[in-house]
XYZ file of C-alpha atoms in Angstrom:
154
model
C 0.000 0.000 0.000
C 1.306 3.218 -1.159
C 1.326 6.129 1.788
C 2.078 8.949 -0.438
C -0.193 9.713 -3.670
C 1.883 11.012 -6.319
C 0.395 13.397 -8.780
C -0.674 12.171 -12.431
C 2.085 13.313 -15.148
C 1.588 15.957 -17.123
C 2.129 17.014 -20.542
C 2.983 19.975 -22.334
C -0.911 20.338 -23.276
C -1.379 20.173 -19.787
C 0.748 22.030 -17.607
C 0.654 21.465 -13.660
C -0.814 24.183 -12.103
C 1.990 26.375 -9.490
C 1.921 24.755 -5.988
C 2.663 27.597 -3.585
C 2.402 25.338 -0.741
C 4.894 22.558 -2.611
C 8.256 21.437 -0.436
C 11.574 22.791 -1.483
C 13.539 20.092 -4.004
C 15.268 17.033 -2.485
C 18.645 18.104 -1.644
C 19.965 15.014 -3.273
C 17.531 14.479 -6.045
C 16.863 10.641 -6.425
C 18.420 9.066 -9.805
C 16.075 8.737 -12.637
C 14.538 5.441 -13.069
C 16.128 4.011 -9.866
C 14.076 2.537 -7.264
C 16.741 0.469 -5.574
C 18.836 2.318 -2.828
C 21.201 1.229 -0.176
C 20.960 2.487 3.187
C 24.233 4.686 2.719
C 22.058 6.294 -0.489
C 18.802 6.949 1.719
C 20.874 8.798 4.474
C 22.577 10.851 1.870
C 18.777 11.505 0.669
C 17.482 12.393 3.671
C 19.928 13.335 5.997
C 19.021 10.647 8.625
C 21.524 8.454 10.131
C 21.548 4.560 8.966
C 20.965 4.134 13.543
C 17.854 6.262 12.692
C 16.631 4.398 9.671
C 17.393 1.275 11.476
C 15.582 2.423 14.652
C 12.932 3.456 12.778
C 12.084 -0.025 11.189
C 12.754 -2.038 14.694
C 10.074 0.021 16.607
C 7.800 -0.431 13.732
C 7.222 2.923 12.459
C 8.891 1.522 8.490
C 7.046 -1.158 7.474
C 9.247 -4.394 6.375
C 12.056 -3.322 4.073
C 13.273 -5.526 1.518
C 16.519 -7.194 1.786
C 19.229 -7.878 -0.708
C 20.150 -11.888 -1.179
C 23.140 -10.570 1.131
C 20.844 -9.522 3.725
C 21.567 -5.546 3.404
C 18.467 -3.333 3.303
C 17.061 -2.422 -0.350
C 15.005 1.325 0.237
C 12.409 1.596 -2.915
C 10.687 5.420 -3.707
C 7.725 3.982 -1.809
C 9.641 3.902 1.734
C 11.313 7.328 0.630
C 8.473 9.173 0.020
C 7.431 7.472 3.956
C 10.529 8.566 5.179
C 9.631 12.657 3.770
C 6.291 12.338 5.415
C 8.060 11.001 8.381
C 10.471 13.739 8.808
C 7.141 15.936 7.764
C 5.229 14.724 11.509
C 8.862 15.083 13.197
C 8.358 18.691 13.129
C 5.087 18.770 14.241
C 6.574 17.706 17.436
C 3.867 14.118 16.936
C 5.392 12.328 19.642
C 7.007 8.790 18.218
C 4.180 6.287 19.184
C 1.690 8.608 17.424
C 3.755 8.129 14.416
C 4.178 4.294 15.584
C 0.375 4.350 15.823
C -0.580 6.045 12.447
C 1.960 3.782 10.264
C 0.104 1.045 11.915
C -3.126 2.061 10.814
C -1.989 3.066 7.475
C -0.630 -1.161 7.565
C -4.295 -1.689 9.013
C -5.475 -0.594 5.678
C -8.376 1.650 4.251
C -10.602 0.675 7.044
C -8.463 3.062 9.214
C -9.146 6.436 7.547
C -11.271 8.168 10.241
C -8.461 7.143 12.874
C -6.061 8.364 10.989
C -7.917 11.394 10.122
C -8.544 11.984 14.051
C -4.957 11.643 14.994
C -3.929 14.443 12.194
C -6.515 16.635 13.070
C -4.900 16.525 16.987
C -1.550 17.388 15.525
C -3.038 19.913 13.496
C -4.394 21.461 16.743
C -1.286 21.380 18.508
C 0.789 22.471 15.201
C -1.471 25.714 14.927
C -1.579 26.425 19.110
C 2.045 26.282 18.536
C 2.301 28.977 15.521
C -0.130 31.165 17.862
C 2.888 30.753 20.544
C 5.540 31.155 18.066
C 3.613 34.284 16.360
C 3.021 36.115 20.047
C 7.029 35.496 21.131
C 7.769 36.815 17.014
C 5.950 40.409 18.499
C 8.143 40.319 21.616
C 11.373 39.924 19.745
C 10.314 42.984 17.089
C 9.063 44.926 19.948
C 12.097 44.746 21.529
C 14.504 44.630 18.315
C 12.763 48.057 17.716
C 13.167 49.799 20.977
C 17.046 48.842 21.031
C 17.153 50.249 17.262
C 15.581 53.574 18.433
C 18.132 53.297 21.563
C 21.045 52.697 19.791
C 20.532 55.741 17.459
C 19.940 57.973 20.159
């Protein structure tokens, strides 16, 4: 089960319409074609260390990740795009067995859409009571970047 939609293609007939909310590009853009990657490869994608990655899978918050006939780990687009969304819930501070919790239910399968739904919305909540914080400590730091402006020319 894919986690992450991806768009349809488009064609010159049919440009894609300008995502203002889209995330910056990859810093290490993933080959063309490839959908085979080493665990060396996905930290230099996503800047996570292979302890991370490997946590990650043990506690259950990857789902099984393919293994080469060596044994090492074989990442596909699938558990990169995961991994984004991942690092996406990181900074909304989710605590980990939320994010255990919700790649369960996404494993659960379709059924699981209001739960999953629920426990977004209750990040959402916390993500925007945050941004009211953050916003109200901004206006403290102007206020008093522009009294020691006005001091300092004085």
């Amino acid at each position: 089960m894919t986690v992450m939609q991806t768009p349809p293609a488009t064609t010159e007939e049919t440009p894609a319409p300008a995502d203002v909310c889209a995330a910056p590009p990859r810093r290490h853009p993933r080959p063309e074609g490839q959908d085979r990657y080493t665990i060396s490869e996905v930290v230099a994608f996503t800047g996570l260390t292979a302890h991370t990655l490997r946590w990650y899978e043990r506690i259950g918050l990857m789902s099984h990740i393919d293994r080469s006939h060596t044994g090492q780990r074989r990442y596909c687009n699938r558990d990169l795009d995961w991994l984004d969304f991942v690092g996406k819930l990181r900074l909304t501070g989710m605590p980990v067995a939320d994010m255990v919790r919700y790649a369960e239910l996404v494993r659960e399968g379709e059924g699981t859409y209001a739960a999953r739904r629920a426990l977004l919305e209750s990040t959402r909540r916390d993500v925007l009571t945050r941004i009211a914080e953050l916003n109200d400590t901004l206006q403290v730091l102007d206020r008093k970047i522009s009294f020691y402006t006005g001091a300092g020319s004085a």
